[in-house]
mmCIF file of C-alpha atoms in Angstrom:
data_model
loop_
_atom_site.group_PDB
_atom_site.id
_atom_site.type_symbol
_atom_site.label_atom_id
_atom_site.label_comp_id
_atom_site.label_asym_id
_atom_site.label_seq_id
_atom_site.Cartn_x
_atom_site.Cartn_y
_atom_site.Cartn_z
ATOM 1 C CA MET A 1 0.920 -44.853 33.352
ATOM 2 C CA LEU A 2 1.692 -42.452 30.143
ATOM 3 C CA ASP A 3 -0.713 -40.183 31.613
ATOM 4 C CA VAL A 4 1.293 -39.983 34.856
ATOM 5 C CA LEU A 5 4.251 -39.800 32.850
ATOM 6 C CA PHE A 6 3.307 -36.875 30.959
ATOM 7 C CA LEU A 7 2.072 -34.916 34.062
ATOM 8 C CA VAL A 8 5.535 -35.724 35.707
ATOM 9 C CA CYS A 9 7.380 -34.239 32.546
ATOM 10 C CA LEU A 10 5.091 -31.466 32.330
ATOM 11 C CA PHE A 11 5.538 -30.619 36.171
ATOM 12 C CA PHE A 12 9.413 -30.799 35.913
ATOM 13 C CA VAL A 13 9.391 -28.547 32.805
ATOM 14 C CA VAL A 14 7.466 -25.896 34.668
ATOM 15 C CA TYR A 15 9.029 -26.507 38.159
ATOM 16 C CA PRO A 16 12.388 -24.728 37.549
ATOM 17 C CA TYR A 17 10.984 -21.452 35.901
ATOM 18 C CA VAL A 18 7.638 -21.121 37.620
ATOM 19 C CA ILE A 19 7.150 -23.310 40.654
ATOM 20 C CA TYR A 20 10.609 -22.964 42.285
ATOM 21 C CA PRO A 21 10.936 -19.231 42.222
ATOM 22 C CA LEU A 22 7.664 -18.826 44.053
ATOM 23 C CA VAL A 23 8.712 -21.585 46.546
ATOM 24 C CA ALA A 24 12.119 -19.756 46.842
ATOM 25 C CA ILE A 25 10.258 -16.279 47.394
ATOM 26 C CA GLY A 26 7.681 -17.970 49.956
ATOM 27 C CA LEU A 27 10.743 -19.292 51.988
ATOM 28 C CA SER A 28 12.274 -15.879 52.103
ATOM 29 C CA ARG A 29 9.378 -14.289 53.438
ATOM 30 C CA LEU A 30 8.767 -17.031 55.965
ATOM 31 C CA ILE A 31 12.068 -17.783 57.310
ATOM 32 C CA GLY A 32 14.346 -15.362 55.809
ATOM 33 C CA GLY A 33 16.727 -12.912 57.276
ATOM 34 C CA GLY A 34 18.941 -10.088 55.978
ATOM 35 C CA TRP A 35 22.701 -9.307 56.618
ATOM 36 C CA LYS A 36 24.089 -6.385 58.088
ATOM 37 C CA LYS A 37 25.561 -3.541 55.683
ATOM 38 C CA GLU A 38 27.429 -0.457 56.622
ATOM 39 C CA ASP A 39 30.154 1.526 54.959
ATOM 40 C CA ILE A 40 33.707 -0.123 55.612
ATOM 41 C CA TRP A 41 36.863 0.625 53.994
ATOM 42 C CA GLN A 42 38.666 -2.570 53.441
ATOM 43 C CA ASP A 43 41.673 -2.853 50.820
ATOM 44 C CA VAL A 44 40.119 -3.748 47.598
ATOM 45 C CA THR A 45 41.549 -5.543 44.491
ATOM 46 C CA LEU A 46 39.495 -5.192 41.350
ATOM 47 C CA LEU A 47 40.803 -8.181 39.063
ATOM 48 C CA VAL A 48 40.040 -7.947 35.527
ATOM 49 C CA SER A 49 40.470 -11.243 33.599
ATOM 50 C CA VAL A 50 41.291 -10.611 29.683
ATOM 51 C CA TYR A 51 42.009 -12.267 26.646
ATOM 52 C CA ASN A 52 42.551 -10.166 23.550
ATOM 53 C CA GLU A 53 40.365 -7.370 24.747
ATOM 54 C CA GLU A 54 41.966 -4.235 22.922
ATOM 55 C CA GLY A 55 38.590 -3.119 21.955
ATOM 56 C CA VAL A 56 37.430 -2.436 25.295
ATOM 57 C CA ILE A 57 40.170 -2.336 27.871
ATOM 58 C CA ARG A 58 41.085 1.265 27.964
ATOM 59 C CA GLU A 59 37.020 2.132 28.384
ATOM 60 C CA LYS A 60 37.452 -0.346 31.445
ATOM 61 C CA ILE A 61 40.768 0.996 33.048
ATOM 62 C CA GLU A 62 39.250 4.337 32.657
ATOM 63 C CA ASN A 63 35.937 3.330 34.326
ATOM 64 C CA ALA A 64 37.835 1.260 37.040
ATOM 65 C CA LEU A 65 39.819 4.529 37.986
ATOM 66 C CA ALA A 66 36.944 6.901 38.127
ATOM 67 C CA LEU A 67 35.389 4.728 40.694
ATOM 68 C CA ASP A 68 34.542 6.254 44.127
ATOM 69 C CA TYR A 69 36.976 4.485 46.657
ATOM 70 C CA PRO A 70 40.080 5.628 48.481
ATOM 71 C CA GLU A 71 43.063 5.607 46.185
ATOM 72 C CA ASP A 72 45.403 3.948 48.916
ATOM 73 C CA ARG A 73 43.109 0.935 49.449
ATOM 74 C CA TYR A 74 42.389 0.235 45.809
ATOM 75 C CA GLU A 75 44.365 -1.531 43.019
ATOM 76 C CA ILE A 76 43.276 -2.684 39.710
ATOM 77 C CA VAL A 77 45.051 -6.104 38.570
ATOM 78 C CA VAL A 78 44.558 -6.972 34.945
ATOM 79 C CA VAL A 79 45.266 -10.607 34.291
ATOM 80 C CA SER A 80 46.085 -11.460 30.473
ATOM 81 C CA ASP A 81 45.664 -14.817 29.713
ATOM 82 C CA GLY A 82 47.941 -15.149 26.646
ATOM 83 C CA SER A 83 46.628 -11.906 24.944
ATOM 84 C CA THR A 84 48.090 -11.761 21.206
ATOM 85 C CA ASP A 85 46.507 -8.041 20.441
ATOM 86 C CA LYS A 86 47.282 -4.697 21.650
ATOM 87 C CA THR A 87 45.639 -5.443 25.141
ATOM 88 C CA ASN A 88 48.902 -5.913 27.330
ATOM 89 C CA GLN A 89 50.304 -2.541 25.522
ATOM 90 C CA ILE A 90 47.409 -0.518 26.359
ATOM 91 C CA VAL A 91 47.197 -1.546 29.873
ATOM 92 C CA SER A 92 51.038 -0.703 30.213
ATOM 93 C CA SER A 93 50.571 2.431 29.110
ATOM 94 C CA TYR A 94 48.939 3.735 32.212
ATOM 95 C CA ASP A 95 51.360 5.626 34.745
ATOM 96 C CA ASP A 96 49.272 4.906 37.687
ATOM 97 C CA PRO A 97 50.266 2.681 40.634
ATOM 98 C CA ARG A 98 46.942 1.460 40.959
ATOM 99 C CA VAL A 99 46.997 -0.324 37.692
ATOM 100 C CA VAL A 100 48.938 -3.634 37.614
ATOM 101 C CA LEU A 101 49.301 -5.954 34.739
ATOM 102 C CA LYS A 102 50.089 -9.606 35.139
ATOM 103 C CA VAL A 103 50.835 -11.483 31.868
ATOM 104 C CA PHE A 104 50.704 -15.162 31.586
ATOM 105 C CA GLU A 105 50.920 -17.769 28.682
ATOM 106 C CA ARG A 106 47.492 -19.174 27.655
ATOM 107 C CA ALA A 107 46.272 -21.653 30.173
ATOM 108 C CA GLY A 108 42.821 -20.528 30.934
ATOM 109 C CA LYS A 109 40.964 -18.076 33.032
ATOM 110 C CA THR A 110 40.843 -20.335 35.889
ATOM 111 C CA SER A 111 44.486 -21.194 35.674
ATOM 112 C CA CYS A 112 45.224 -17.426 36.010
ATOM 113 C CA LEU A 113 43.207 -16.995 38.874
ATOM 114 C CA ASN A 114 44.987 -19.373 40.770
ATOM 115 C CA ARG A 115 48.467 -17.673 40.138
ATOM 116 C CA VAL A 116 46.884 -14.330 40.762
ATOM 117 C CA VAL A 117 44.494 -14.446 43.733
ATOM 118 C CA PRO A 118 46.793 -15.377 46.446
ATOM 119 C CA ASP A 119 49.211 -12.823 45.916
ATOM 120 C CA VAL A 120 47.057 -9.648 45.321
ATOM 121 C CA ARG A 121 46.903 -6.870 47.917
ATOM 122 C CA GLY A 122 43.286 -6.546 48.634
ATOM 123 C CA GLU A 123 41.369 -8.251 51.457
ATOM 124 C CA ILE A 124 38.185 -8.130 49.292
ATOM 125 C CA VAL A 125 38.854 -9.510 45.643
ATOM 126 C CA ILE A 126 36.182 -8.271 43.198
ATOM 127 C CA LEU A 127 36.391 -10.558 40.041
ATOM 128 C CA THR A 128 34.991 -8.677 36.685
ATOM 129 C CA ASP A 129 35.253 -8.876 32.959
ATOM 130 C CA ALA A 130 36.879 -6.393 30.659
ATOM 131 C CA ASN A 131 33.526 -5.262 28.952
ATOM 132 C CA SER A 132 31.393 -4.777 32.334
ATOM 133 C CA MET A 133 31.579 -1.268 33.296
ATOM 134 C CA PHE A 134 30.742 -0.310 37.022
ATOM 135 C CA PRO A 135 28.494 2.503 38.325
ATOM 136 C CA ARG A 136 30.569 5.238 40.411
ATOM 137 C CA GLN A 137 29.230 3.642 43.593
ATOM 138 C CA ALA A 138 30.109 -0.094 42.940
ATOM 139 C CA LEU A 139 32.801 -0.536 44.989
ATOM 140 C CA LYS A 140 31.373 0.941 48.293
ATOM 141 C CA ASN A 141 28.066 -0.932 47.596
ATOM 142 C CA ILE A 142 29.963 -4.338 47.312
ATOM 143 C CA VAL A 143 32.186 -3.936 50.368
ATOM 144 C CA ARG A 144 29.536 -2.799 52.794
ATOM 145 C CA SER A 145 28.012 -6.194 52.851
ATOM 146 C CA PHE A 146 31.326 -7.566 54.209
ATOM 147 C CA ALA A 147 30.775 -5.747 57.293
ATOM 148 C CA ASP A 148 28.675 -8.974 58.414
ATOM 149 C CA GLU A 149 31.155 -11.754 59.190
ATOM 150 C CA ARG A 150 29.034 -14.196 57.973
ATOM 151 C CA ILE A 151 29.296 -13.043 54.580
ATOM 152 C CA GLY A 152 31.876 -14.477 52.346
ATOM 153 C CA LEU A 153 30.889 -13.657 48.755
ATOM 154 C CA VAL A 154 28.807 -10.853 47.280
ATOM 155 C CA THR A 155 27.505 -11.273 43.824
ATOM 156 C CA GLY A 156 25.900 -8.490 41.800
ATOM 157 C CA TRP A 157 23.634 -8.914 38.434
ATOM 158 C CA THR A 158 24.135 -7.370 35.177
ATOM 159 C CA LYS A 159 22.146 -4.652 33.613
ATOM 160 C CA TYR A 160 22.499 -4.303 29.467
ATOM 161 C CA ARG A 161 22.583 -1.202 27.463
ATOM 162 C CA ARG A 162 23.053 -0.033 23.884
ATOM 163 C CA GLY A 163 25.300 3.155 23.902
ATOM 164 C CA ASP A 164 23.760 5.082 26.702
ATOM 165 C CA THR A 165 20.526 3.328 26.747
ATOM 166 C CA GLU A 166 19.830 0.968 29.189
ATOM 167 C CA GLU A 167 17.648 -2.054 28.066
ATOM 168 C CA THR A 168 14.741 -3.187 30.000
ATOM 169 C CA PRO A 169 15.900 -6.623 31.464
ATOM 170 C CA GLY A 170 14.390 -9.920 29.674
ATOM 171 C CA LEU A 171 11.959 -11.960 31.752
ATOM 172 C CA TYR A 172 14.516 -14.643 32.260
ATOM 173 C CA SER A 173 16.915 -12.083 33.896
ATOM 174 C CA ARG A 174 14.472 -10.710 36.199
ATOM 175 C CA LEU A 175 13.471 -14.204 37.447
ATOM 176 C CA GLU A 176 16.928 -14.892 37.884
ATOM 177 C CA LYS A 177 17.736 -11.743 40.170
ATOM 178 C CA ILE A 178 14.417 -12.439 42.016
ATOM 179 C CA THR A 179 15.172 -16.113 42.610
ATOM 180 C CA LYS A 180 18.756 -15.402 43.751
ATOM 181 C CA GLN A 181 17.647 -12.570 46.077
ATOM 182 C CA ALA A 182 15.276 -14.886 47.762
ATOM 183 C CA GLU A 183 17.764 -17.813 48.157
ATOM 184 C CA SER A 184 20.080 -14.996 49.784
ATOM 185 C CA PHE A 185 17.445 -14.147 52.341
ATOM 186 C CA VAL A 186 17.392 -17.937 53.467
ATOM 187 C CA SER A 187 20.873 -19.004 53.244
ATOM 188 C CA SER A 188 23.065 -18.824 50.178
ATOM 189 C CA CYS A 189 22.413 -18.125 46.781
ATOM 190 C CA VAL A 190 23.272 -20.430 43.735
ATOM 191 C CA GLY A 191 26.358 -19.398 41.851
ATOM 192 C CA ALA A 192 27.520 -15.755 41.190
ATOM 193 C CA ASP A 193 27.399 -13.419 38.218
ATOM 194 C CA GLY A 194 31.014 -13.759 36.442
ATOM 195 C CA ALA A 195 30.949 -9.982 35.486
ATOM 196 C CA ILE A 196 30.615 -8.813 39.168
ATOM 197 C CA PHE A 197 31.281 -10.600 42.494
ATOM 198 C CA ALA A 198 33.432 -10.245 45.332
ATOM 199 C CA ILE A 199 35.204 -12.709 47.610
ATOM 200 C CA ARG A 200 37.239 -12.443 51.043
ATOM 201 C CA LYS A 201 40.765 -13.231 49.975
ATOM 202 C CA ALA A 202 41.170 -15.333 52.672
ATOM 203 C CA LEU A 203 38.545 -17.781 51.564
ATOM 204 C CA TYR A 204 39.826 -18.256 48.058
ATOM 205 C CA ARG A 205 40.782 -21.987 47.299
ATOM 206 C CA ARG A 206 42.441 -23.129 44.522
ATOM 207 C CA LEU A 207 40.446 -24.424 41.523
ATOM 208 C CA GLU A 208 40.478 -27.147 39.047
ATOM 209 C CA GLU A 209 41.478 -25.924 35.540
ATOM 210 C CA VAL A 210 38.114 -27.252 34.279
ATOM 211 C CA ASP A 211 36.194 -25.335 37.056
ATOM 212 C CA ILE A 212 33.525 -22.678 36.030
ATOM 213 C CA ASN A 213 34.877 -20.025 38.723
ATOM 214 C CA ASP A 214 31.795 -18.041 39.205
ATOM 215 C CA PHE A 215 29.966 -21.296 40.340
ATOM 216 C CA VAL A 216 32.753 -23.204 42.193
ATOM 217 C CA ILE A 217 34.127 -20.145 44.011
ATOM 218 C CA PRO A 218 30.653 -19.874 45.648
ATOM 219 C CA LEU A 219 30.571 -23.456 46.573
ATOM 220 C CA ASN A 220 34.148 -23.244 48.197
ATOM 221 C CA VAL A 221 32.767 -20.573 50.324
ATOM 222 C CA ILE A 222 29.648 -22.075 51.251
ATOM 223 C CA GLY A 223 31.664 -24.980 52.332
ATOM 224 C CA GLN A 224 33.582 -22.816 54.654
ATOM 225 C CA ASN A 225 30.340 -22.049 56.311
ATOM 226 C CA ARG A 226 29.943 -18.511 54.672
ATOM 227 C CA ARG A 227 27.124 -17.109 53.302
ATOM 228 C CA VAL A 228 26.948 -16.301 49.349
ATOM 229 C CA VAL A 229 24.410 -13.407 48.792
ATOM 230 C CA LEU A 230 23.214 -11.117 46.109
ATOM 231 C CA ASP A 231 22.959 -7.629 46.561
ATOM 232 C CA PRO A 232 20.551 -5.993 44.396
ATOM 233 C CA ASP A 233 22.323 -2.710 44.649
ATOM 234 C CA VAL A 234 25.482 -4.182 43.226
ATOM 235 C CA TYR A 235 25.367 -4.258 39.454
ATOM 236 C CA CYS A 236 27.304 -3.496 36.330
ATOM 237 C CA LEU A 237 26.416 -2.712 32.554
ATOM 238 C CA GLU A 238 27.326 -4.646 29.470
ATOM 239 C CA GLU A 239 26.378 -4.007 25.885
ATOM 240 C CA PRO A 240 24.544 -7.381 24.762
ATOM 241 C CA SER A 241 26.367 -10.157 22.976
ATOM 242 C CA GLU A 242 25.322 -9.936 18.984
ATOM 243 C CA GLY A 243 24.141 -13.147 17.327
ATOM 244 C CA THR A 244 22.334 -16.306 18.467
ATOM 245 C CA ALA A 245 25.311 -18.449 17.491
ATOM 246 C CA LYS A 246 27.503 -16.887 20.013
ATOM 247 C CA GLU A 247 24.805 -17.177 22.740
ATOM 248 C CA PHE A 248 24.531 -20.734 21.837
ATOM 249 C CA ARG A 249 28.239 -21.493 22.528
ATOM 250 C CA ARG A 250 28.218 -19.750 25.567
ATOM 251 C CA GLN A 251 25.365 -21.552 26.840
ATOM 252 C CA VAL A 252 26.978 -25.152 25.758
ATOM 253 C CA ARG A 253 30.234 -24.142 27.533
ATOM 254 C CA ILE A 254 28.363 -23.065 30.774
ATOM 255 C CA THR A 255 26.185 -26.417 30.830
ATOM 256 C CA ASN A 256 29.244 -28.526 30.241
ATOM 257 C CA ARG A 257 31.349 -27.110 32.965
ATOM 258 C CA THR A 258 28.476 -26.585 35.714
ATOM 259 C CA LEU A 259 27.534 -30.303 35.369
ATOM 260 C CA GLY A 260 31.215 -31.151 35.828
ATOM 261 C CA ALA A 261 31.471 -28.876 38.693
ATOM 262 C CA ILE A 262 28.177 -30.187 40.356
ATOM 263 C CA TRP A 263 29.538 -33.684 39.829
ATOM 264 C CA ARG A 264 32.880 -33.191 41.492
ATOM 265 C CA ASN A 265 31.081 -31.271 44.483
ATOM 266 C CA SER A 266 28.092 -33.463 44.862
ATOM 267 C CA GLN A 267 28.463 -33.273 48.736
ATOM 268 C CA PHE A 268 26.364 -29.943 48.515
ATOM 269 C CA LEU A 269 23.375 -32.014 47.278
ATOM 270 C CA ASN A 270 23.151 -33.446 50.362
ATOM 271 C CA PRO A 271 20.463 -31.630 52.508
ATOM 272 C CA LEU A 272 21.437 -33.320 56.032
ATOM 273 C CA VAL A 273 24.408 -31.165 55.482
ATOM 274 C CA PHE A 274 23.666 -27.990 53.474
ATOM 275 C CA ARG A 275 19.981 -28.073 54.057
ATOM 276 C CA SER A 276 18.242 -25.082 52.431
ATOM 277 C CA PHE A 277 21.270 -24.739 49.909
ATOM 278 C CA ALA A 278 21.126 -28.245 48.863
ATOM 279 C CA PHE A 279 17.300 -27.794 47.887
ATOM 280 C CA PHE A 280 18.280 -24.531 46.034
ATOM 281 C CA LEU A 281 21.040 -26.022 44.218
ATOM 282 C CA ILE A 282 18.934 -29.265 43.239
ATOM 283 C CA SER A 283 16.061 -26.938 42.192
ATOM 284 C CA HIS A 284 18.223 -23.913 40.524
ATOM 285 C CA LYS A 285 20.576 -25.850 38.765
ATOM 286 C CA VAL A 286 20.168 -29.904 38.636
ATOM 287 C CA LEU A 287 16.427 -29.791 37.768
ATOM 288 C CA LYS A 288 16.992 -26.811 35.123
ATOM 289 C CA PHE A 289 19.738 -28.779 33.347
ATOM 290 C CA MET A 290 17.217 -31.733 33.066
ATOM 291 C CA VAL A 291 14.562 -29.651 31.443
ATOM 292 C CA PRO A 292 15.265 -30.694 27.758
ATOM 293 C CA PHE A 293 14.729 -34.060 28.745
ATOM 294 C CA PHE A 294 11.444 -33.598 30.527
ATOM 295 C CA PHE A 295 10.446 -31.193 27.631
ATOM 296 C CA CYS A 296 11.222 -34.294 25.240
ATOM 297 C CA GLY A 297 9.182 -36.617 27.568
ATOM 298 C CA MET A 298 6.491 -34.492 27.430
ATOM 299 C CA LEU A 299 6.351 -34.473 23.457
ATOM 300 C CA PHE A 300 6.898 -38.067 23.044
ATOM 301 C CA THR A 301 4.213 -38.926 25.658
ATOM 302 C CA SER A 302 1.715 -36.557 24.341
ATOM 303 C CA LEU A 303 2.000 -37.820 20.745
ATOM 304 C CA LEU A 304 1.488 -41.518 21.982
ATOM 305 C CA LEU A 305 -1.604 -40.319 24.121
ATOM 306 C CA SER A 306 -3.031 -38.391 21.146
ATOM 307 C CA LEU A 307 -3.573 -41.889 19.507
ATOM 308 C CA GLN A 308 -5.796 -42.909 22.623
ATOM 309 C CA ALA A 309 -7.555 -39.608 23.468
ATOM 310 C CA SER A 310 -8.424 -36.798 20.872
ATOM 311 C CA TYR A 311 -7.922 -33.973 23.507
ATOM 312 C CA TYR A 312 -4.126 -34.646 23.574
ATOM 313 C CA LEU A 313 -4.112 -33.400 20.099
ATOM 314 C CA LEU A 314 -4.460 -30.278 21.360
ATOM 315 C CA VAL A 315 -1.477 -30.673 23.755
ATOM 316 C CA VAL A 316 0.592 -31.809 20.837
ATOM 317 C CA ALA A 317 -0.554 -28.605 18.731
ATOM 318 C CA ALA A 318 0.383 -26.535 21.658
ATOM 319 C CA ILE A 319 3.722 -27.987 21.820
ATOM 320 C CA MET A 320 4.414 -27.799 18.011
ATOM 321 C CA ALA A 321 3.185 -24.162 18.098
ATOM 322 C CA PHE A 322 5.727 -23.426 20.954
ATOM 323 C CA ILE A 323 8.487 -25.114 18.942
ATOM 324 C CA PHE A 324 7.569 -23.284 15.578
ATOM 325 C CA MET A 325 7.406 -19.938 17.320
ATOM 326 C CA GLY A 326 11.008 -20.540 18.636
ATOM 327 C CA ILE A 327 12.339 -21.644 15.395
ATOM 328 C CA ALA A 328 10.654 -18.580 13.768
ATOM 329 C CA GLY A 329 12.493 -16.397 16.220
ATOM 330 C CA LEU A 330 15.775 -18.186 15.473
ATOM 331 C CA PHE A 331 15.344 -17.063 11.885
ATOM 332 C CA ASN A 332 14.211 -13.604 12.572
ATOM 333 C CA LEU A 333 10.713 -14.222 11.345
ATOM 334 C CA GLY A 334 9.078 -12.751 14.117
ATOM 335 C CA ASN A 335 9.631 -10.527 17.011
ATOM 336 C CA SER A 336 7.287 -10.303 20.163
ATOM 337 C CA ARG A 337 7.743 -11.236 23.735
ATOM 338 C CA ILE A 338 6.365 -14.581 23.298
ATOM 339 C CA ILE A 339 8.051 -15.276 20.238
ATOM 340 C CA ASN A 340 11.396 -14.168 22.053
ATOM 341 C CA LEU A 341 10.417 -16.408 25.138
ATOM 342 C CA CYS A 342 10.177 -19.232 22.864
ATOM 343 C CA THR A 343 13.321 -18.719 21.067
ATOM 344 C CA LEU A 344 15.284 -18.249 24.320
ATOM 345 C CA PHE A 345 13.820 -21.695 25.765
ATOM 346 C CA LEU A 346 14.631 -23.568 22.594
ATOM 347 C CA LEU A 347 17.985 -22.099 22.218
ATOM 348 C CA THR A 348 18.912 -22.745 25.962
ATOM 349 C CA ASN A 349 17.643 -26.346 25.941
ATOM 350 C CA ALA A 350 19.311 -27.335 22.668
ATOM 351 C CA ALA A 351 22.602 -25.897 23.934
ATOM 352 C CA GLN A 352 22.096 -27.781 27.397
ATOM 353 C CA MET A 353 21.429 -30.966 25.306
ATOM 354 C CA ILE A 354 24.929 -30.361 23.785
ATOM 355 C CA GLY A 355 26.429 -29.515 27.070
ATOM 356 C CA TRP A 356 25.116 -32.813 28.511
ATOM 357 C CA PHE A 357 26.512 -34.788 25.755
ATOM 358 C CA ARG A 358 30.025 -33.108 26.096
ATOM 359 C CA PHE A 359 29.833 -33.862 29.841
ATOM 360 C CA ILE A 360 28.823 -37.590 29.020
ATOM 361 C CA THR A 361 31.609 -37.850 26.630
ATOM 362 C CA GLY A 362 34.170 -36.505 28.739
ATOM 363 C CA ARG A 363 35.042 -33.376 26.931
ATOM 364 C CA ALA A 364 35.714 -30.459 29.067
ATOM 365 C CA ASP A 365 35.903 -26.703 28.096
ATOM 366 C CA THR A 366 38.946 -25.336 30.130
ATOM 367 C CA MET A 367 39.851 -22.360 27.656
ATOM 368 C CA TRP A 368 37.971 -19.247 27.826
ATOM 369 C CA THR A 369 37.280 -16.916 24.985
ATOM 370 C CA PRO A 370 34.886 -13.931 25.497
ATOM 371 C CA GLN A 371 31.854 -13.849 23.318
ATOM 372 C CA ARG A 372 31.393 -10.420 21.601
#
C-alpha cells in the first residue's frame, strides 16, 4: 500500500506541471476551435487601479495616452483606493478629457471596481495595473476578439523587462501561457492576467469584497455562457518584482483568495454543467494548490519505504537534493536554471501551504497593496 500511495503522490505532484499541460494541448488540437477576430471600434475604458503609485503613475498615463486608438472612443479611468502619497495630484494635473480620476477611501481593489465599472463609458472595460505598460497596438489587439459575440473576456499575458531590455520568460510563465492558450481553443481558460484583461461591461457582476477579481470575473463571464480566452498577441510589459519575500507574500495572498473563490463558486467544478472547463479548473487550480500536500506525502512515504527497500534511498536522496538546491537558491548560494526551478517550486508550495492555513482558519485578505 505504501508503494501505491507513493506513486499516487508522485503522479499528482507531476500532473499539474507536466501531464495536464500536455493533455490540454492534445485536446486543443483534437477538438479545439478558434474565434473570430477583426478590427472593430467600440468605446473602451482603460481602468487603472492604484494605491500609492506616485513612482509609476505618470509613466502609466503617458503610456496610455500614446496608445493607438481613436481618442473619441477611449477614456482612462484611474481608481485611487485611498492613496496617501502624490498619486492623486499627479493624475489631476493632466488637462486631457480622456483622463478621469476616481478617489475612494481605502476599501480594497474589489470594492472600488464594484463602484466604478457600472458607470464607465466604455462598452469594453480593460483592467490593468499602474506598473503595466502596453505596446502601442494593445487596445486594437484586445478589442478585435470581441468581434466574436461568443467572447466575453479577453486576457493577455505579462512580459518582464529591466529598463529597455526584455527578459526571456521563465519556464513557469511559458508553461502557463501555453496551457491557457490550449484551454482557450477548447472552451475557456482558467483565470485572467490581472495586469491586462478586458471584459464586456454588460457582463460585469458585482463581486464580494474578498473575491480575487482576475479569477472571479472570468468565472462570472463563463457563468453567463460566454467564453474567456487568452490572445497571445495581447501582452503588457512590467519590471519584475524584487525580492523573494515580496513574491512569497503575493503567492500566499493569491492562494488564500483563490481557494476562497473556488469554495464560493464550487458549481464550476461540475463537469455535467461546465464540461471541459470544470476539468480545466480542477486540473489547473485545485490540483495545483494540492501539490504541497502530495509532495509532503511523497517524501514521507519514500522515507518509510527506504526502510524496506534500499533503492528507495535513491528516491529520498533525489528529493532531498531537490530541496537543498531550492534552499540554496533562496539564499543566493547558486544560480542555474535547475536551482532557480527548485527555488520557485519550494517558494510557491510553501506559500500555498500558508495560504491553505489562512483559508482554513478563515483569514481573508481583502486589502490590496502592490508588491513593488
